Coordinates of C-alpha atoms and ligand atoms in Angstrom, one line a residue:
M21 CA 7.1 -21.3 -12.9
G22 CA 6.5 -20.7 -16.6
T23 CA 10.0 -21.0 -18.3
K24 CA 9.2 -18.9 -21.4
G25 CA 7.4 -16.2 -19.3
R26 CA 10.4 -16.0 -17.1
E27 CA 12.9 -16.1 -20.2
I28 CA 11.6 -12.7 -21.7
I29 CA 12.4 -10.8 -18.6
G30 CA 15.3 -8.3 -19.3
I31 CA 16.3 -8.0 -15.7
N32 CA 17.7 -10.2 -13.0
V33 CA 14.6 -12.5 -12.0
D34 CA 16.1 -12.8 -8.3
Q35 CA 16.6 -9.1 -7.9
L36 CA 12.8 -8.6 -9.5
L37 CA 11.4 -11.1 -7.1
D38 CA 13.3 -9.2 -4.1
L39 CA 11.4 -5.9 -5.1
L40 CA 8.3 -7.8 -5.5
N41 CA 8.4 -9.2 -2.2
R42 CA 9.3 -6.0 -0.5
A43 CA 6.1 -4.5 -2.0
Y44 CA 3.9 -7.4 -1.0
A45 CA 5.3 -7.2 2.5
S46 CA 4.5 -3.5 2.6
E47 CA 0.9 -4.3 1.5
W48 CA 0.1 -6.5 4.6
L49 CA 1.5 -3.9 6.9
A50 CA -0.9 -1.2 5.0
Y51 CA -3.6 -3.7 5.2
Y52 CA -3.3 -4.2 8.9
Q53 CA -2.7 -0.4 9.7
Y54 CA -5.9 0.3 7.7
W55 CA -7.9 -2.4 9.1
L56 CA -7.2 -1.8 12.9
G57 CA -7.3 1.9 12.5
A58 CA -10.9 1.7 11.2
K59 CA -11.6 -0.1 14.4
V60 CA -10.1 2.1 17.0
I61 CA -10.6 5.5 15.5
K62 CA -12.1 8.4 17.3
G63 CA -13.0 11.9 17.0
P64 CA -14.9 14.0 14.4
M65 CA -16.0 12.5 11.0
K66 CA -14.9 9.1 12.4
D67 CA -17.5 7.2 10.6
A68 CA -16.7 8.6 6.9
V69 CA -13.0 8.3 7.7
A70 CA -13.5 4.6 8.9
A71 CA -15.3 3.8 5.9
E72 CA -12.5 5.0 3.8
L73 CA -10.0 3.0 5.7
N74 CA -12.0 0.0 5.5
L75 CA -12.0 0.3 1.7
H76 CA -8.6 1.1 1.8
A77 CA -7.8 -2.0 3.5
T78 CA -9.5 -4.1 1.3
E79 CA -7.6 -2.7 -1.9
E80 CA -4.2 -3.4 0.0
L81 CA -5.2 -6.7 0.3
A82 CA -6.1 -7.1 -3.5
H83 CA -2.6 -5.6 -4.1
A84 CA -1.2 -8.4 -2.0
V85 CA -2.9 -10.8 -3.9
L86 CA -1.6 -9.4 -7.4
L87 CA 1.9 -9.3 -6.1
S88 CA 1.8 -12.7 -4.6
N89 CA 0.6 -14.4 -7.9
R90 CA 3.4 -12.5 -9.9
I91 CA 5.8 -13.7 -7.4
I92 CA 4.7 -17.3 -7.9
Q93 CA 4.4 -17.2 -11.6
L94 CA 8.1 -16.1 -11.6
G95 CA 9.0 -19.2 -9.3
G96 CA 9.4 -16.9 -6.1
T97 CA 8.1 -17.4 -2.6
P98 CA 6.0 -14.7 -1.1
V99 CA 7.4 -13.6 2.3
L100 CA 6.5 -16.4 4.7
T101 CA 6.0 -15.0 8.0
P102 CA 4.5 -11.8 9.6
Q103 CA 8.0 -11.1 10.8
G104 CA 9.4 -11.0 7.4
W105 CA 6.9 -8.2 6.6
S106 CA 8.5 -5.6 8.9
K107 CA 11.9 -6.9 7.9
M108 CA 11.3 -6.6 4.0
S109 CA 9.0 -3.6 3.8
P110 CA 10.2 -0.4 2.6
C111 CA 7.4 1.4 4.3
K112 CA 7.1 1.2 8.1
Y113 CA 4.3 0.1 10.0
D114 CA 2.9 3.0 12.1
A115 CA 0.5 1.3 15.0
P116 CA -2.5 3.5 15.5
K117 CA -1.6 4.2 19.3
D118 CA -3.4 7.4 19.2
P119 CA -6.6 6.9 17.7
Y120 CA -7.6 10.5 16.9
V121 CA -8.8 10.9 13.3
A122 CA -6.2 13.4 12.2
V123 CA -3.4 11.3 13.5
L124 CA -4.6 8.2 11.7
L125 CA -5.0 10.2 8.6
D126 CA -1.5 11.5 8.8
Q127 CA 0.2 8.1 9.5
N128 CA -1.8 6.5 6.4
I129 CA -1.1 9.6 4.2
A130 CA 2.7 8.9 5.0
G131 CA 2.2 5.3 4.1
E132 CA 0.6 6.2 0.8
Q133 CA 3.4 8.3 -0.1
C134 CA 5.9 5.7 0.5
A135 CA 3.8 3.2 -1.5
I136 CA 3.7 5.6 -4.4
A137 CA 7.6 5.8 -4.3
T138 CA 7.8 1.9 -4.0
Y139 CA 5.6 1.4 -7.2
K140 CA 7.4 4.2 -9.2
A141 CA 10.7 2.4 -8.5
L142 CA 9.3 -1.0 -9.4
M143 CA 8.0 0.8 -12.8
D144 CA 11.4 2.3 -13.4
A145 CA 13.0 -1.1 -12.7
T146 CA 10.8 -2.9 -15.1
K147 CA 10.2 -0.5 -17.9
D148 CA 11.1 -1.9 -21.2
K149 CA 12.1 -5.1 -19.4
D150 CA 9.2 -6.7 -17.8
M151 CA 5.8 -5.6 -19.2
V152 CA 3.7 -7.8 -17.1
T153 CA 5.3 -6.4 -13.7
F154 CA 5.4 -3.0 -15.2
N155 CA 1.7 -3.2 -16.0
M156 CA 0.6 -4.5 -12.7
A157 CA 2.8 -2.0 -10.9
L158 CA 0.9 0.7 -12.9
T159 CA -2.5 -0.5 -12.0
I160 CA -1.3 -0.5 -8.2
L161 CA 0.4 2.8 -8.4
E162 CA -3.0 4.4 -9.9
Q163 CA -4.8 3.2 -6.6
E164 CA -1.9 4.3 -4.3
I165 CA -2.3 7.7 -5.8
E166 CA -6.0 7.7 -5.4
H167 CA -5.6 6.5 -1.9
E168 CA -3.3 9.4 -1.1
E169 CA -5.5 12.0 -2.5
D170 CA -8.7 10.5 -0.8
L171 CA -7.1 10.9 2.8
Q172 CA -5.7 14.3 1.9
S173 CA -9.1 15.5 1.0
L174 CA -10.6 14.0 4.4
R175 CA -7.9 15.6 6.3
E176 CA -8.8 19.0 4.7
D177 CA -12.4 18.4 5.4
L178 CA -11.7 17.8 9.0
D179 CA -9.5 21.0 9.5
L180 CA -12.1 22.9 7.8
M181 CA -14.6 21.6 10.3
V182 CA -12.5 22.0 13.3
Q183 CA -11.6 25.7 12.2
R184 CA -15.0 26.6 11.8
G185 CA -16.4 24.9 14.8
A186 CA -13.9 26.8 16.8
K187 CA -15.1 30.1 15.9
Ligands
LIG209 FE1 -1.4 -1.0 -2.0
LIG210 FE1 -2.8 2.5 -0.6
LIG211 MG1 -10.4 5.5 -1.4

């Protein structure tokens, strides 16, 4: 751990590490939810949606990399077990039990909305107190916002297609 780097943080570092680990846990759950969803998906537009789910899986994993690096930099330990992921995550894991495209999209939209709230809270907690974490949270938040919009626009296309097809 870098001592001066830790010293300049204006909030309790243990509390910050807890917030970072919660976000870290949720990224692994999001990663797996996307990764598995892309494998089991069924229904109209499944190839286009699976491509997006796979891309998002990769991006969630990159968020976990950013978070684990920051946790270690601050002298913390990233959540050590998969059991810890569900225990710590503010966003629940939604198993893709029903593989229909619309169901998977809705589950992942809810996940993104939870992620957006998580990074907004991390930014509020670090604003003017820890610029490095604040900046990282902003980078991730920008991507979660993009994820939500990507999925909602696919959901809209799917609805249009199903409506038109029914006529
Ligand atoms: Fe993420
Ligand atoms: Fe995301
Ligand atoms: Mg995308």
